[in-house]
């Protein structure tokens, strides 16, 4: 029952669509009608408001981290794993938006950082290295998601590997259109307009 409770709480926390809340509060319009229609920080950046995009990035990553830290503090490591995975699911499939959410990269990174800061730094490092080499944000996310479960197994064992692997699979599913554009050579590069 305790794990179920933390799954529900984690999911509800993860379901808060901070990108939409921030853009509406700043009068930037409905984020779902802008750019890709995604609710994450990358699409908030398309409004031209960098502080709003940064706030969305921090809050989307923070909600995964907060779910993990609260659950660990109040109920232990098993609850932390469950709450983190549930917060990630909440971001992807938020009840408030008809289960149509974001792609989960920021929430993934925040969750992993809170579960194991070493693993989180590795995941962030993988993202940064791939971004520096390829200048493609989605490719960076995919590389980080794909390799994190292997490092999770090495650092923390099979349970962490399963949880991060589950999140990685969902990140790949949510990035199916990006993968098609990467393979076609048409995926936009970081810092390049048009």
PDB file of C-alpha atoms in Angstrom:
ATOM      1  CA  UNK A   1       0.000   0.000   0.000  1.00  0.00           C
ATOM      2  CA  UNK A   2       2.884   2.364   0.772  1.00  0.00           C
ATOM      3  CA  UNK A   3       4.384   1.854  -2.682  1.00  0.00           C
ATOM      4  CA  UNK A   4       0.997   2.394  -4.318  1.00  0.00           C
ATOM      5  CA  UNK A   5       0.581   5.635  -2.377  1.00  0.00           C
ATOM      6  CA  UNK A   6       3.988   6.875  -3.546  1.00  0.00           C
ATOM      7  CA  UNK A   7       3.212   5.842  -7.102  1.00  0.00           C
ATOM      8  CA  UNK A   8       0.064   7.976  -7.024  1.00  0.00           C
ATOM      9  CA  UNK A   9       1.788  10.935  -5.365  1.00  0.00           C
ATOM     10  CA  UNK A  10       4.738  10.726  -7.754  1.00  0.00           C
ATOM     11  CA  UNK A  11       2.433  10.540 -10.757  1.00  0.00           C
ATOM     12  CA  UNK A  12       0.391  13.560  -9.651  1.00  0.00           C
ATOM     13  CA  UNK A  13       3.530  15.604  -9.028  1.00  0.00           C
ATOM     14  CA  UNK A  14       4.950  14.596 -12.395  1.00  0.00           C
ATOM     15  CA  UNK A  15       1.678  15.510 -14.083  1.00  0.00           C
ATOM     16  CA  UNK A  16       2.025  19.226 -13.285  1.00  0.00           C
ATOM     17  CA  UNK A  17       2.575  20.810 -16.734  1.00  0.00           C
ATOM     18  CA  UNK A  18       4.995  23.548 -15.730  1.00  0.00           C
ATOM     19  CA  UNK A  19       5.622  24.635 -19.329  1.00  0.00           C
ATOM     20  CA  UNK A  20       1.951  25.417 -19.824  1.00  0.00           C
ATOM     21  CA  UNK A  21       1.598  27.046 -16.400  1.00  0.00           C
ATOM     22  CA  UNK A  22       4.598  29.316 -16.999  1.00  0.00           C
ATOM     23  CA  UNK A  23       3.713  30.341 -20.562  1.00  0.00           C
ATOM     24  CA  UNK A  24       0.128  31.130 -19.581  1.00  0.00           C
ATOM     25  CA  UNK A  25       1.221  33.084 -16.510  1.00  0.00           C
ATOM     26  CA  UNK A  26       3.551  35.184 -18.690  1.00  0.00           C
ATOM     27  CA  UNK A  27       0.923  35.718 -21.383  1.00  0.00           C
ATOM     28  CA  UNK A  28       2.896  33.783 -24.004  1.00  0.00           C
ATOM     29  CA  UNK A  29      -0.120  31.807 -25.224  1.00  0.00           C
ATOM     30  CA  UNK A  30      -1.063  28.135 -25.177  1.00  0.00           C
ATOM     31  CA  UNK A  31       2.167  26.156 -25.468  1.00  0.00           C
ATOM     32  CA  UNK A  32       0.324  23.334 -27.200  1.00  0.00           C
ATOM     33  CA  UNK A  33      -0.358  25.723 -30.114  1.00  0.00           C
ATOM     34  CA  UNK A  34       3.279  26.864 -30.412  1.00  0.00           C
ATOM     35  CA  UNK A  35       6.114  25.175 -32.320  1.00  0.00           C
ATOM     36  CA  UNK A  36       5.993  21.409 -31.861  1.00  0.00           C
ATOM     37  CA  UNK A  37       3.096  21.629 -29.407  1.00  0.00           C
ATOM     38  CA  UNK A  38       5.233  19.877 -26.791  1.00  0.00           C
ATOM     39  CA  UNK A  39       4.964  21.024 -23.164  1.00  0.00           C
ATOM     40  CA  UNK A  40       8.688  20.902 -22.398  1.00  0.00           C
ATOM     41  CA  UNK A  41      11.461  23.480 -22.096  1.00  0.00           C
ATOM     42  CA  UNK A  42      12.635  23.166 -25.718  1.00  0.00           C
ATOM     43  CA  UNK A  43       9.234  24.253 -26.979  1.00  0.00           C
ATOM     44  CA  UNK A  44       8.977  27.013 -24.359  1.00  0.00           C
ATOM     45  CA  UNK A  45      12.237  28.339 -25.812  1.00  0.00           C
ATOM     46  CA  UNK A  46      10.440  28.716 -29.145  1.00  0.00           C
ATOM     47  CA  UNK A  47       8.366  31.481 -27.568  1.00  0.00           C
ATOM     48  CA  UNK A  48      11.580  33.504 -27.436  1.00  0.00           C
ATOM     49  CA  UNK A  49      11.517  33.707 -23.643  1.00  0.00           C
ATOM     50  CA  UNK A  50      14.756  32.142 -22.350  1.00  0.00           C
ATOM     51  CA  UNK A  51      13.984  32.671 -18.629  1.00  0.00           C
ATOM     52  CA  UNK A  52      10.660  30.874 -19.096  1.00  0.00           C
ATOM     53  CA  UNK A  53      12.420  27.995 -20.837  1.00  0.00           C
ATOM     54  CA  UNK A  54      15.014  27.763 -18.055  1.00  0.00           C
ATOM     55  CA  UNK A  55      12.291  27.818 -15.394  1.00  0.00           C
ATOM     56  CA  UNK A  56      10.442  25.036 -17.219  1.00  0.00           C
ATOM     57  CA  UNK A  57      13.630  22.973 -17.459  1.00  0.00           C
ATOM     58  CA  UNK A  58      14.360  23.358 -13.749  1.00  0.00           C
ATOM     59  CA  UNK A  59      10.789  22.672 -12.645  1.00  0.00           C
ATOM     60  CA  UNK A  60      10.318  19.676 -14.950  1.00  0.00           C
ATOM     61  CA  UNK A  61      13.556  18.141 -13.697  1.00  0.00           C
ATOM     62  CA  UNK A  62      12.787  19.210 -10.141  1.00  0.00           C
ATOM     63  CA  UNK A  63       9.438  17.447  -9.960  1.00  0.00           C
ATOM     64  CA  UNK A  64      11.109  14.083 -10.603  1.00  0.00           C
ATOM     65  CA  UNK A  65      13.816  14.861  -8.064  1.00  0.00           C
ATOM     66  CA  UNK A  66      11.352  16.034  -5.410  1.00  0.00           C
ATOM     67  CA  UNK A  67       9.233  12.896  -5.811  1.00  0.00           C
ATOM     68  CA  UNK A  68      12.334  10.733  -5.277  1.00  0.00           C
ATOM     69  CA  UNK A  69      13.724  12.706  -2.340  1.00  0.00           C
ATOM     70  CA  UNK A  70      10.415  12.910  -0.472  1.00  0.00           C
ATOM     71  CA  UNK A  71       9.704   9.222  -0.957  1.00  0.00           C
ATOM     72  CA  UNK A  72      13.209   8.215   0.153  1.00  0.00           C
ATOM     73  CA  UNK A  73      13.013  10.464   3.230  1.00  0.00           C
ATOM     74  CA  UNK A  74       9.570   9.289   4.308  1.00  0.00           C
ATOM     75  CA  UNK A  75       9.394   5.706   3.072  1.00  0.00           C
ATOM     76  CA  UNK A  76      12.789   4.398   1.936  1.00  0.00           C
ATOM     77  CA  UNK A  77      14.644   3.492  -1.272  1.00  0.00           C
ATOM     78  CA  UNK A  78      11.972   1.256  -2.809  1.00  0.00           C
ATOM     79  CA  UNK A  79       9.419   4.043  -2.531  1.00  0.00           C
ATOM     80  CA  UNK A  80      11.953   6.438  -4.089  1.00  0.00           C
ATOM     81  CA  UNK A  81      12.314   4.226  -7.166  1.00  0.00           C
ATOM     82  CA  UNK A  82       8.544   3.904  -7.515  1.00  0.00           C
ATOM     83  CA  UNK A  83       7.878   7.624  -6.988  1.00  0.00           C
ATOM     84  CA  UNK A  84      10.564   8.614  -9.494  1.00  0.00           C
ATOM     85  CA  UNK A  85       9.264   6.298 -12.204  1.00  0.00           C
ATOM     86  CA  UNK A  86       5.705   7.460 -11.507  1.00  0.00           C
ATOM     87  CA  UNK A  87       6.688  11.147 -11.731  1.00  0.00           C
ATOM     88  CA  UNK A  88       8.304  10.427 -15.084  1.00  0.00           C
ATOM     89  CA  UNK A  89       5.108   8.717 -16.264  1.00  0.00           C
ATOM     90  CA  UNK A  90       3.097  11.670 -14.989  1.00  0.00           C
ATOM     91  CA  UNK A  91       5.118  14.053 -17.157  1.00  0.00           C
ATOM     92  CA  UNK A  92       4.632  11.876 -20.246  1.00  0.00           C
ATOM     93  CA  UNK A  93       0.968  11.135 -19.606  1.00  0.00           C
ATOM     94  CA  UNK A  94      -0.475  13.916 -17.389  1.00  0.00           C
ATOM     95  CA  UNK A  95      -4.041  13.414 -16.264  1.00  0.00           C
ATOM     96  CA  UNK A  96      -4.692  17.182 -16.493  1.00  0.00           C
ATOM     97  CA  UNK A  97      -3.908  17.265 -20.251  1.00  0.00           C
ATOM     98  CA  UNK A  98      -5.758  14.186 -21.425  1.00  0.00           C
ATOM     99  CA  UNK A  99      -2.611  12.077 -20.974  1.00  0.00           C
ATOM    100  CA  UNK A 100      -0.755  14.059 -23.686  1.00  0.00           C
ATOM    101  CA  UNK A 101       2.465  15.287 -22.127  1.00  0.00           C
ATOM    102  CA  UNK A 102       6.125  15.918 -22.833  1.00  0.00           C
ATOM    103  CA  UNK A 103       9.003  13.773 -23.982  1.00  0.00           C
ATOM    104  CA  UNK A 104      10.429  13.346 -20.495  1.00  0.00           C
ATOM    105  CA  UNK A 105      14.103  14.242 -20.877  1.00  0.00           C
ATOM    106  CA  UNK A 106      14.307  16.885 -18.133  1.00  0.00           C
ATOM    107  CA  UNK A 107      12.202  14.797 -15.762  1.00  0.00           C
ATOM    108  CA  UNK A 108      14.365  11.748 -16.539  1.00  0.00           C
ATOM    109  CA  UNK A 109      17.561  13.648 -15.714  1.00  0.00           C
ATOM    110  CA  UNK A 110      16.137  15.128 -12.511  1.00  0.00           C
ATOM    111  CA  UNK A 111      14.826  11.759 -11.372  1.00  0.00           C
ATOM    112  CA  UNK A 112      18.123   9.997 -12.056  1.00  0.00           C
ATOM    113  CA  UNK A 113      20.107  12.737 -10.301  1.00  0.00           C
ATOM    114  CA  UNK A 114      17.968  12.299  -7.184  1.00  0.00           C
ATOM    115  CA  UNK A 115      18.117   8.494  -7.288  1.00  0.00           C
ATOM    116  CA  UNK A 116      21.929   8.483  -7.527  1.00  0.00           C
ATOM    117  CA  UNK A 117      23.841  11.729  -8.045  1.00  0.00           C
ATOM    118  CA  UNK A 118      26.738   9.844  -9.657  1.00  0.00           C
ATOM    119  CA  UNK A 119      24.455   8.273 -12.226  1.00  0.00           C
ATOM    120  CA  UNK A 120      22.722  11.609 -12.770  1.00  0.00           C
ATOM    121  CA  UNK A 121      26.023  13.345 -13.467  1.00  0.00           C
ATOM    122  CA  UNK A 122      26.940  10.598 -15.939  1.00  0.00           C
ATOM    123  CA  UNK A 123      23.592  11.000 -17.733  1.00  0.00           C
ATOM    124  CA  UNK A 124      23.983  14.791 -17.883  1.00  0.00           C
ATOM    125  CA  UNK A 125      27.574  14.375 -19.063  1.00  0.00           C
ATOM    126  CA  UNK A 126      26.474  12.033 -21.840  1.00  0.00           C
ATOM    127  CA  UNK A 127      23.892  14.593 -22.945  1.00  0.00           C
ATOM    128  CA  UNK A 128      26.443  17.421 -22.931  1.00  0.00           C
ATOM    129  CA  UNK A 129      29.139  15.459 -24.772  1.00  0.00           C
ATOM    130  CA  UNK A 130      26.721  14.344 -27.476  1.00  0.00           C
ATOM    131  CA  UNK A 131      25.329  17.871 -27.806  1.00  0.00           C
ATOM    132  CA  UNK A 132      28.830  19.301 -28.148  1.00  0.00           C
ATOM    133  CA  UNK A 133      29.743  16.719 -30.800  1.00  0.00           C
ATOM    134  CA  UNK A 134      26.528  16.549 -32.807  1.00  0.00           C
ATOM    135  CA  UNK A 135      24.654  19.767 -31.967  1.00  0.00           C
ATOM    136  CA  UNK A 136      21.340  17.868 -31.947  1.00  0.00           C
ATOM    137  CA  UNK A 137      19.328  18.036 -28.717  1.00  0.00           C
ATOM    138  CA  UNK A 138      17.135  15.010 -29.411  1.00  0.00           C
ATOM    139  CA  UNK A 139      20.144  12.839 -30.309  1.00  0.00           C
ATOM    140  CA  UNK A 140      21.797  13.901 -27.052  1.00  0.00           C
ATOM    141  CA  UNK A 141      18.707  12.845 -25.126  1.00  0.00           C
ATOM    142  CA  UNK A 142      18.567   9.495 -26.896  1.00  0.00           C
ATOM    143  CA  UNK A 143      22.243   8.716 -26.259  1.00  0.00           C
ATOM    144  CA  UNK A 144      21.955   9.662 -22.585  1.00  0.00           C
ATOM    145  CA  UNK A 145      18.786   7.590 -22.167  1.00  0.00           C
ATOM    146  CA  UNK A 146      20.248   4.583 -23.990  1.00  0.00           C
ATOM    147  CA  UNK A 147      23.496   4.433 -22.009  1.00  0.00           C
ATOM    148  CA  UNK A 148      22.239   5.350 -18.537  1.00  0.00           C
ATOM    149  CA  UNK A 149      20.775   1.884 -17.748  1.00  0.00           C
ATOM    150  CA  UNK A 150      24.180   0.254 -18.353  1.00  0.00           C
ATOM    151  CA  UNK A 151      25.850   2.669 -15.941  1.00  0.00           C
ATOM    152  CA  UNK A 152      22.934   2.137 -13.533  1.00  0.00           C
ATOM    153  CA  UNK A 153      23.599  -1.613 -13.497  1.00  0.00           C
ATOM    154  CA  UNK A 154      27.286  -0.995 -12.841  1.00  0.00           C
ATOM    155  CA  UNK A 155      26.718   1.547 -10.043  1.00  0.00           C
ATOM    156  CA  UNK A 156      23.495   0.365  -8.390  1.00  0.00           C
ATOM    157  CA  UNK A 157      22.530  -3.047  -9.690  1.00  0.00           C
ATOM    158  CA  UNK A 158      19.591  -4.519 -11.597  1.00  0.00           C
ATOM    159  CA  UNK A 159      16.695  -2.648  -9.961  1.00  0.00           C
ATOM    160  CA  UNK A 160      18.064   0.764 -10.931  1.00  0.00           C
ATOM    161  CA  UNK A 161      18.912  -0.563 -14.381  1.00  0.00           C
ATOM    162  CA  UNK A 162      15.341  -1.790 -14.858  1.00  0.00           C
ATOM    163  CA  UNK A 163      13.827   1.541 -13.769  1.00  0.00           C
ATOM    164  CA  UNK A 164      16.140   3.639 -15.933  1.00  0.00           C
ATOM    165  CA  UNK A 165      15.738   1.168 -18.795  1.00  0.00           C
ATOM    166  CA  UNK A 166      11.958   1.518 -18.555  1.00  0.00           C
ATOM    167  CA  UNK A 167      12.277   5.308 -18.742  1.00  0.00           C
ATOM    168  CA  UNK A 168      14.751   5.046 -21.635  1.00  0.00           C
ATOM    169  CA  UNK A 169      12.346   2.916 -23.690  1.00  0.00           C
ATOM    170  CA  UNK A 170       9.603   5.499 -23.200  1.00  0.00           C
ATOM    171  CA  UNK A 171      11.965   8.323 -24.178  1.00  0.00           C
ATOM    172  CA  UNK A 172      12.738   6.487 -27.425  1.00  0.00           C
ATOM    173  CA  UNK A 173       9.026   5.954 -28.091  1.00  0.00           C
ATOM    174  CA  UNK A 174       8.280   9.641 -27.453  1.00  0.00           C
ATOM    175  CA  UNK A 175      11.120  10.639 -29.797  1.00  0.00           C
ATOM    176  CA  UNK A 176      10.010   8.456 -32.728  1.00  0.00           C
ATOM    177  CA  UNK A 177       9.478  11.471 -35.007  1.00  0.00           C
ATOM    178  CA  UNK A 178      12.855  12.915 -33.991  1.00  0.00           C
ATOM    179  CA  UNK A 179      14.546   9.599 -34.768  1.00  0.00           C
ATOM    180  CA  UNK A 180      13.045   9.683 -38.258  1.00  0.00           C
ATOM    181  CA  UNK A 181      14.373  13.198 -38.824  1.00  0.00           C
ATOM    182  CA  UNK A 182      17.812  12.273 -37.445  1.00  0.00           C
ATOM    183  CA  UNK A 183      18.026   9.361 -39.895  1.00  0.00           C
ATOM    184  CA  UNK A 184      16.868  11.635 -42.727  1.00  0.00           C
ATOM    185  CA  UNK A 185      19.366  14.339 -41.765  1.00  0.00           C
ATOM    186  CA  UNK A 186      16.629  16.935 -41.213  1.00  0.00           C
ATOM    187  CA  UNK A 187      16.598  17.212 -37.419  1.00  0.00           C
ATOM    188  CA  UNK A 188      17.269  20.837 -36.331  1.00  0.00           C
ATOM    189  CA  UNK A 189      20.623  21.575 -34.732  1.00  0.00           C
ATOM    190  CA  UNK A 190      21.157  23.426 -31.470  1.00  0.00           C
ATOM    191  CA  UNK A 191      21.519  27.156 -31.983  1.00  0.00           C
ATOM    192  CA  UNK A 192      20.497  27.074 -35.622  1.00  0.00           C
ATOM    193  CA  UNK A 193      17.315  28.928 -36.548  1.00  0.00           C
ATOM    194  CA  UNK A 194      15.047  27.999 -39.407  1.00  0.00           C
TER     195      UNK A 194
END
